[in-house]
Coordinates of C-alpha atoms in Angstrom, one line a residue:
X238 CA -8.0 27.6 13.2
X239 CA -9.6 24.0 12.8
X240 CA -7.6 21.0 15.2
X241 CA -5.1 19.8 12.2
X242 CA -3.9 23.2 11.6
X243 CA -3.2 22.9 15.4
X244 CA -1.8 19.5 15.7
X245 CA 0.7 20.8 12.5
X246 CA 1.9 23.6 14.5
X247 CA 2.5 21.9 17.6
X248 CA 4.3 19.2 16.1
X249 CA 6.4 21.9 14.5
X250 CA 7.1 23.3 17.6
X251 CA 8.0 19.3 19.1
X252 CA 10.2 19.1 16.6
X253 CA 12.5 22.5 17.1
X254 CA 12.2 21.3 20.9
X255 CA 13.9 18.1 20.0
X256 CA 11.3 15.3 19.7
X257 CA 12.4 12.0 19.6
X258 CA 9.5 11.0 16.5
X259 CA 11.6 14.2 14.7
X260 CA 15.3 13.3 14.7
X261 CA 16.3 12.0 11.6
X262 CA 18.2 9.0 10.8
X263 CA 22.3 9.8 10.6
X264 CA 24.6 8.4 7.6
X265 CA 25.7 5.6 9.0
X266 CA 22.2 4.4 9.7
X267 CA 21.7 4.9 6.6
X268 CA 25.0 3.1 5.3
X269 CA 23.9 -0.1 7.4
X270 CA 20.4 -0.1 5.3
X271 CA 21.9 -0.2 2.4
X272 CA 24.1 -3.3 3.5
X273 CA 20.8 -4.8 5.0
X274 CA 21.1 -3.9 8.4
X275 CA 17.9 -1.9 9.5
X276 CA 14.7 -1.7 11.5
X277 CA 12.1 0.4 11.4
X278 CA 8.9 1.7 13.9
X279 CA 5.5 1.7 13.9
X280 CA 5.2 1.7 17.6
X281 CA 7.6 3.3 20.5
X282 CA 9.8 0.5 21.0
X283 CA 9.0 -2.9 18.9
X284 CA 10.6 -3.2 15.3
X285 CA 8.3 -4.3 12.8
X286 CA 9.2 -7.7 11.6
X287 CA 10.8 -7.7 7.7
X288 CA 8.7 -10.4 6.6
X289 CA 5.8 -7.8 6.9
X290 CA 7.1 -5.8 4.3
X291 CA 8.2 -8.1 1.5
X292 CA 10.7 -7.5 -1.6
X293 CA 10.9 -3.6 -1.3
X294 CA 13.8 -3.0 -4.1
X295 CA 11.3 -1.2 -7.0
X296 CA 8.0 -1.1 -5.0
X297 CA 6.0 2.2 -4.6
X298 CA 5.6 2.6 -0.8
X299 CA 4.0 5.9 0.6
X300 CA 4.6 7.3 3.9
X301 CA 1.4 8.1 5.3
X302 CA 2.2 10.7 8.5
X303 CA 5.6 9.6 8.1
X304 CA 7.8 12.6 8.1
X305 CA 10.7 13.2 10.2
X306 CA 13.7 11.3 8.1
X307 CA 13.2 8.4 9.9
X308 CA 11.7 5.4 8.0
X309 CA 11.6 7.1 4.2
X310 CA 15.0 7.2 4.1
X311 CA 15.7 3.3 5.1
X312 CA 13.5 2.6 2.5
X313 CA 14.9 4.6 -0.1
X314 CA 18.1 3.0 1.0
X315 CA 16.9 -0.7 -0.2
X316 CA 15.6 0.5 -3.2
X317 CA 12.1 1.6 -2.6
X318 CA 10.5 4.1 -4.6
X319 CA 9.3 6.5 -2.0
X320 CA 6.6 8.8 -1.4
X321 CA 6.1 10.8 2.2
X322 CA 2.9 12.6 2.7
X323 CA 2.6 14.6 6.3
X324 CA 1.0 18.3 7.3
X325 CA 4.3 19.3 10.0
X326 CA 6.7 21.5 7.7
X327 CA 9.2 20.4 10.0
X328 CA 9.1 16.9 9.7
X329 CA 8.9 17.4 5.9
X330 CA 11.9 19.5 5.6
X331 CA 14.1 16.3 7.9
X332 CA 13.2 14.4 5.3
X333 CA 14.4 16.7 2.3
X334 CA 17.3 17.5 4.0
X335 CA 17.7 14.0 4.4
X336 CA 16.7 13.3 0.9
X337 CA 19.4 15.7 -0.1
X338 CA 22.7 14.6 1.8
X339 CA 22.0 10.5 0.7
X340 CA 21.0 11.3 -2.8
X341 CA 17.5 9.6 -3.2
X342 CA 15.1 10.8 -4.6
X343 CA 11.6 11.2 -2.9
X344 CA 8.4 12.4 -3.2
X345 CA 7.3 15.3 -0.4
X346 CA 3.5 16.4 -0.3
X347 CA 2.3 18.7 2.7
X348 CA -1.1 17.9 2.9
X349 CA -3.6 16.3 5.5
X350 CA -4.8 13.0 5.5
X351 CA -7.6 13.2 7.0
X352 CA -8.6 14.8 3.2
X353 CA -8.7 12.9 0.2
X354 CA -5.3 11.6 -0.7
X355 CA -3.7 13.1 -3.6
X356 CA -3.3 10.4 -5.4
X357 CA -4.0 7.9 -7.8
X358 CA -6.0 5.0 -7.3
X359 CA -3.6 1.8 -7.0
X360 CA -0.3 4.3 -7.0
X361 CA 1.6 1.9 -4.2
X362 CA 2.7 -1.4 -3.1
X363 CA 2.8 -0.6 0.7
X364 CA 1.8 1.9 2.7
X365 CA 3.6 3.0 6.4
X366 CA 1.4 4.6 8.6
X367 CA 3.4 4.8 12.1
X368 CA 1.2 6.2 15.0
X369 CA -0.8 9.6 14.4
X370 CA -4.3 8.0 14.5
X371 CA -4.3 9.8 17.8
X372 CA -4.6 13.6 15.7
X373 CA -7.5 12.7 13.8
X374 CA -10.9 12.6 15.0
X375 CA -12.3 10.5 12.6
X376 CA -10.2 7.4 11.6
X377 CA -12.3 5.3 9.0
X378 CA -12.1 7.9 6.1
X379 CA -8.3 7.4 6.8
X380 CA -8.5 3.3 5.7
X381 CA -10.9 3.7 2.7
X382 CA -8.5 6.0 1.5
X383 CA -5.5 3.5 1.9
X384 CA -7.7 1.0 0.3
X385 CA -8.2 3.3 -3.0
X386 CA -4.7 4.2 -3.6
X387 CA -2.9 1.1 -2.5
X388 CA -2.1 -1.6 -5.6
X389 CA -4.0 -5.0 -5.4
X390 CA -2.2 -7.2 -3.1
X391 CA -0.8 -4.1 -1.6
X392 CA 0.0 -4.1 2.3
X393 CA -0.9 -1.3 5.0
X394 CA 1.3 -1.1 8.2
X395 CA -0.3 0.8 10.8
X396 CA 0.9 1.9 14.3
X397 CA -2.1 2.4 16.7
X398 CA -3.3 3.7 20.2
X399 CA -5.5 1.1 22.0
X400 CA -6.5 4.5 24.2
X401 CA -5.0 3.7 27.6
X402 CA -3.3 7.0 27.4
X403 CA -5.8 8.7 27.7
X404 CA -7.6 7.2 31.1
X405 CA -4.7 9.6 32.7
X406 CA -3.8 13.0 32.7
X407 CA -0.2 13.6 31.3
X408 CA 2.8 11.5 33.0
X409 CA 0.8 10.5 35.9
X410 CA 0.0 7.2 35.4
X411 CA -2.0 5.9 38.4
X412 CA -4.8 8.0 38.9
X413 CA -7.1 7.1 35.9
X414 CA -9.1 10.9 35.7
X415 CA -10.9 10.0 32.5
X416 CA -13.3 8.6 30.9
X417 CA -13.4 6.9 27.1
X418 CA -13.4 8.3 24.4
X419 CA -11.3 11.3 24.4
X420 CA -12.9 13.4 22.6
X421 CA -11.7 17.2 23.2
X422 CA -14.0 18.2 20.5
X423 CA -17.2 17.0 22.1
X424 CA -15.6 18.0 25.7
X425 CA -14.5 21.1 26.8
X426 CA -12.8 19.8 30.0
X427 CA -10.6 17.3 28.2
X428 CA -9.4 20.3 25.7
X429 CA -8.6 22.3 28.4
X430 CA -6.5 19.6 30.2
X431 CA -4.5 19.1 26.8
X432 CA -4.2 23.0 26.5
X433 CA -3.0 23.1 30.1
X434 CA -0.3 20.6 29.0
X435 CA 1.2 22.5 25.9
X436 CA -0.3 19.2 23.6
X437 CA -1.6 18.3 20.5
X438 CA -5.5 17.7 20.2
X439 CA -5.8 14.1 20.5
X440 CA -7.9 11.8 20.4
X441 CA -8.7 7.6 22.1
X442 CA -10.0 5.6 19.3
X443 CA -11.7 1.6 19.8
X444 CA -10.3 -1.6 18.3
X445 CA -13.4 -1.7 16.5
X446 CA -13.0 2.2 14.7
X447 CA -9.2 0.9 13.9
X448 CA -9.1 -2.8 13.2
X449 CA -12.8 -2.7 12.5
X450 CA -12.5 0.4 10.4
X451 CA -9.8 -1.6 7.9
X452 CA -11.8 -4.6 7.4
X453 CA -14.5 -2.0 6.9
X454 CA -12.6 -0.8 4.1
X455 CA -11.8 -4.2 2.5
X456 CA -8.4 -5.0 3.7
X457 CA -7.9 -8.5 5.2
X458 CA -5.9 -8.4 8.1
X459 CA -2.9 -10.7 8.5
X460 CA -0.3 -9.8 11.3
X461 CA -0.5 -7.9 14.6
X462 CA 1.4 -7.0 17.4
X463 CA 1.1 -5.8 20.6
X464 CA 3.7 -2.6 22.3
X465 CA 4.0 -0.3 25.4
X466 CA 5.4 3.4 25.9
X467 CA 9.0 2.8 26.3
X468 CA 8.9 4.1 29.7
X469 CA 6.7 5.3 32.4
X470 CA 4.9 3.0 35.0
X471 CA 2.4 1.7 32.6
X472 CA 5.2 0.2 30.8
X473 CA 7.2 -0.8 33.7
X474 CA 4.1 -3.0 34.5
X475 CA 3.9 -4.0 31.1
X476 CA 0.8 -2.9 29.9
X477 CA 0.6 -2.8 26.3
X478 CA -0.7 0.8 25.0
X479 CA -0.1 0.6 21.1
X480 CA -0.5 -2.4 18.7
X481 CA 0.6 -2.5 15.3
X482 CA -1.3 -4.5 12.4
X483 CA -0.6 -5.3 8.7
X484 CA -3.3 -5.6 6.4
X485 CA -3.9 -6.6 3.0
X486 CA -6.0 -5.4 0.0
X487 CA -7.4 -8.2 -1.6
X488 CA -5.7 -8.9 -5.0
X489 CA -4.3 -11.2 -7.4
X490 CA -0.1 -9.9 -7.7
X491 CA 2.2 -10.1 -10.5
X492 CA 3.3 -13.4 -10.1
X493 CA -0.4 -14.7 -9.9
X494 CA -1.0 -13.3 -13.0
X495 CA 2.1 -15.2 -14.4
X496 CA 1.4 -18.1 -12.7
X497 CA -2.0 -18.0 -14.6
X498 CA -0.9 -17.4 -17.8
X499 CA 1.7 -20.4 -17.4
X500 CA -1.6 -22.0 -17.0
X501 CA -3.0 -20.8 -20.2
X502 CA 0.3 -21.4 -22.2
X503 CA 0.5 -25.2 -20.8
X504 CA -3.3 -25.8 -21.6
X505 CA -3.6 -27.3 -18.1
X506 CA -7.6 -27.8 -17.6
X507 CA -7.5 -28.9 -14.2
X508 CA -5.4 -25.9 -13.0
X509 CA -7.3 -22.9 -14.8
X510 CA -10.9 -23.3 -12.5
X511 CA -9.3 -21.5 -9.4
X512 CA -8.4 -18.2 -11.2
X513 CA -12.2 -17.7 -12.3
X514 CA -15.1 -16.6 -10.1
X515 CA -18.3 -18.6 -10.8
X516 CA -19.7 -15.7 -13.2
X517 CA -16.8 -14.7 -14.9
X518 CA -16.5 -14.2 -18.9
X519 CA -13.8 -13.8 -21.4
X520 CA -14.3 -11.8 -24.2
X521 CA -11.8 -12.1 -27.6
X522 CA -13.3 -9.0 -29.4
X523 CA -10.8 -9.3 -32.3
X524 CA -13.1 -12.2 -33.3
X525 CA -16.4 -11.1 -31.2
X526 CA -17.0 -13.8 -29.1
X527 CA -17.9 -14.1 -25.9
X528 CA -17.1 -17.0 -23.6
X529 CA -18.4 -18.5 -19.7
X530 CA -14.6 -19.0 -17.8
X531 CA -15.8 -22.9 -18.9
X532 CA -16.0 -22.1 -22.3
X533 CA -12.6 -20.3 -22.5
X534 CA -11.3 -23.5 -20.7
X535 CA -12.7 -25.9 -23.1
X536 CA -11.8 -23.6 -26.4
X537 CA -8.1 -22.8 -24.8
X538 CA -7.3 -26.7 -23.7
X539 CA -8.2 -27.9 -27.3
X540 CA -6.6 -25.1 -29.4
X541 CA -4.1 -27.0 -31.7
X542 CA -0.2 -27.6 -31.3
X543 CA 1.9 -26.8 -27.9
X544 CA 2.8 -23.5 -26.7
X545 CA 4.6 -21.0 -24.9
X546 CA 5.1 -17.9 -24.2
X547 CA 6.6 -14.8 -22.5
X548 CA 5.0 -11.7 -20.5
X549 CA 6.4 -8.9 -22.0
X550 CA 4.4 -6.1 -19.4
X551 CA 1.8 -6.8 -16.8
X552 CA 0.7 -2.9 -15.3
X553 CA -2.0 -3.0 -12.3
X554 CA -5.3 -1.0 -12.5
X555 CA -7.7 0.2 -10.0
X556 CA -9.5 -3.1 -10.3
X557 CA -7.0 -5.8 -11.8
X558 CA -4.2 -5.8 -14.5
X559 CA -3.4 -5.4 -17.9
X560 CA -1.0 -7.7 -19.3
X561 CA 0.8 -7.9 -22.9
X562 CA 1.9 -11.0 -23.7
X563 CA 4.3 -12.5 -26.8
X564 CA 2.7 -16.1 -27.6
X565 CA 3.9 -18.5 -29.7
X566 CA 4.0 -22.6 -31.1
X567 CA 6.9 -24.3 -30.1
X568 CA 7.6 -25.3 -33.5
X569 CA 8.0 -21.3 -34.2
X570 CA 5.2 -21.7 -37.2
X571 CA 3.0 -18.8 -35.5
X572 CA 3.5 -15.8 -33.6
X573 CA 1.2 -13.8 -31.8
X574 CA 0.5 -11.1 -29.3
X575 CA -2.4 -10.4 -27.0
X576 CA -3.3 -7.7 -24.8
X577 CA -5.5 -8.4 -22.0
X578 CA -7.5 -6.5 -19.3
X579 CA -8.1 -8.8 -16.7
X580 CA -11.1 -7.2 -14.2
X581 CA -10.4 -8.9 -10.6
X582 CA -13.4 -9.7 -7.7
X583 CA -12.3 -11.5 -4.6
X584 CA -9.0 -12.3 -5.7
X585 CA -10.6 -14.1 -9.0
X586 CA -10.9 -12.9 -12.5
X587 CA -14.6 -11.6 -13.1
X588 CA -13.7 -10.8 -16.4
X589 CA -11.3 -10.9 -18.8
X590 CA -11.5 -8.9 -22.5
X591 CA -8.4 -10.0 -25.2
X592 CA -7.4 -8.2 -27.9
X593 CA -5.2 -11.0 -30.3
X594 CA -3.3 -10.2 -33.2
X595 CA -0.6 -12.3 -35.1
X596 CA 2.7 -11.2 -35.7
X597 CA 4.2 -10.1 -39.0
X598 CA 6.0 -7.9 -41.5
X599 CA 4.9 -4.4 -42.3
X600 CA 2.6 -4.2 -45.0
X601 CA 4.4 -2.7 -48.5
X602 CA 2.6 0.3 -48.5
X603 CA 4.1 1.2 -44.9
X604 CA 7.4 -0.2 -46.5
X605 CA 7.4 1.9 -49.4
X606 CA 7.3 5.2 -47.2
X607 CA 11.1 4.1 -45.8
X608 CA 10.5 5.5 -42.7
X609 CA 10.1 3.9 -39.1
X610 CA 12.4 1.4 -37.7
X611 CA 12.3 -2.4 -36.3
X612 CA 11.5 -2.6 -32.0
X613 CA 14.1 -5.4 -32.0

């Protein structure tokens, strides 16, 4: 049996025993959420601020080591669409049954993170990673992954150990007994202390593997905070033990990618520089030409007449977006639609390949079958 399968079963049998990180939320908790009144945890006793989490009503957020039917379900309550990934079939089953009596709907995936993640690359907006860094032996795997399947401009919230914990041997707490790191894999004595004490195998992990490990990964790091046990004498002397950060992955959002093509549309030359990176090319391949972010300036500031337009889709990729926009004059002479892949570096657009087509009727052959019907 390999240290996850472990750490699953014990927190299992946490769980059953009544662990506090394992007692779901109740209805009226969830009742206040919906009515705005909620706070969740990363850490033992500190809230995470709301203006770390954004607009949630719509957004993909995955709970990464989340279960128990605590934070999912406020969530789900404002209107996130939510996914909970843990390995304890206990805390997954608080938050089905949790899942169940509210009436949200949730995705539930047993598996370990410490593996690849199951999904998608860019599949969420936010991703809510409460303490368990502690279980895993290896923590930077943990961030790339988080990196690969968040959305540009998608946020990772992460509850984290600074190690103190581990300088002591269970609740005593002034006789430091160990030295750093814990590693009960690479130390015999420290498994056999956490054996002794009916634990999980754990682990003490540097700022540098955790904070370092997600800038490693490309995030940008843009809040943190600093938290203690709750209780104990360490916290009586307040001693911080935990911290909490929220990172970024680089990325240009949906309303960048609006704000740019209000750009475009208004043919505003000094404003379109700052979306391009030095290198970057367009590409209109309806026409096969091929343009330096300049050119496209120059060509797109002195195309003929005023006009506007309206973003009818804008769908992120693994690398940018992909937008389908409606443009027209604002005499209402010409019509026309583009699709456009825009390929994003460093929060710029490295490249951008349009597809442009004009609007218009059917052609009479299609007519004359008498079949199909108009979108609008």
């Amino acid at each position: 049996m390999n240290y996850q399968e472990i750490n699953a079963k014990a927190i299992d049998r946490w769980v059953e025993e009544g662990w506090e990180w394992g007692v779901p939320i109740d209805h009226e908790t969830y009742e206040k959420a919906k009515n705005g009144d909620w706070n969740v945890l990363l850490t033992p006793t500190v809230p995470v601020p709301h203006d770390w989490f954004g607009p949630l009503r719509g957004k993909k957020v995955l709970g990464l080591a989340s279960g128990g039917g605590q934070q999912m379900p406020i969530f789900a309550a404002i209107g996130a669409d939510c996914t909970v990934l843990d390995y304890s079939d206990a805390q997954l089953e608080s938050e089905r049954l949790v899942s169940e009596r509210e009436g949200y709907p949730i995705a539930i995936v047993k598996a370990d993170m410490t593996k690849p993640l199951p999904f998608s690359d860019a599949s969420f907006d936010l991703i809510f990673h409460p303490v368990s860094n502690c279980y895993v032996h290896e923590v930077k795997p943990i961030f790339k992954e988080c990196f690969r399947v968040l959305k540009p401009g998608g946020a990772l919230l992460s509850g984290l150990d600074n190690g103190i914990n581990f300088l002591f041997d269970g609740e005593d707490e002034t006789t430091v007994v160990n030295s750093l790191p814990f590693d009960p894999l690479k130390n015999p004595e420290q498994m056999e202390q956490l054996m002794r004490g009916d634990l999980a195998v754990e682990f003490s992990h540097t700022a540098e593997e955790q904070i370092g490990g997600q800038l490693e990964a490309g995030f940008i790091l843009t809040h943190l905070y600093e938290d203690t046990n709750g209780e104990g004498r360490l916290h009586e002397l307040h001693i911080p033990s935990f911290f909490a950060t929220r990172a970024r992955k680089p990325g240009i959002d949906e309303a960048c990618i609006a704000a740019f093509w209000r750009d475009v549309l208004d043919q505003d030359r000094e404003a379109l520089p700052k979306w391009f990176t030095p290198d970057a090319e367009v590409f209109w391949h309806c026409t096969n030409e091929r343009f330096t972010a300049d050119e496209f300036i120059r060509v797109n500031c002195a195309y003929p007449g005023a006009w506007d337009g309206e973003i009818e889709r804008i769908e992120p990729t693994a690398n940018g977006f992909v937008t389908a926009v409606r443009v027209f004059s604002r005499t209402g002479e010409t019509v026309c639609r583009v699709t456009s892949f825009f390929t994003l570096q460093n929060d710029r657009i490295k490249r951008l390949d349009e597809y442009w087509a004009d609007d218009g009727p059917a052609p009479d052959w299609r007519k004359s079958m008498r079949i199909g019907r108009p979108i609008r």
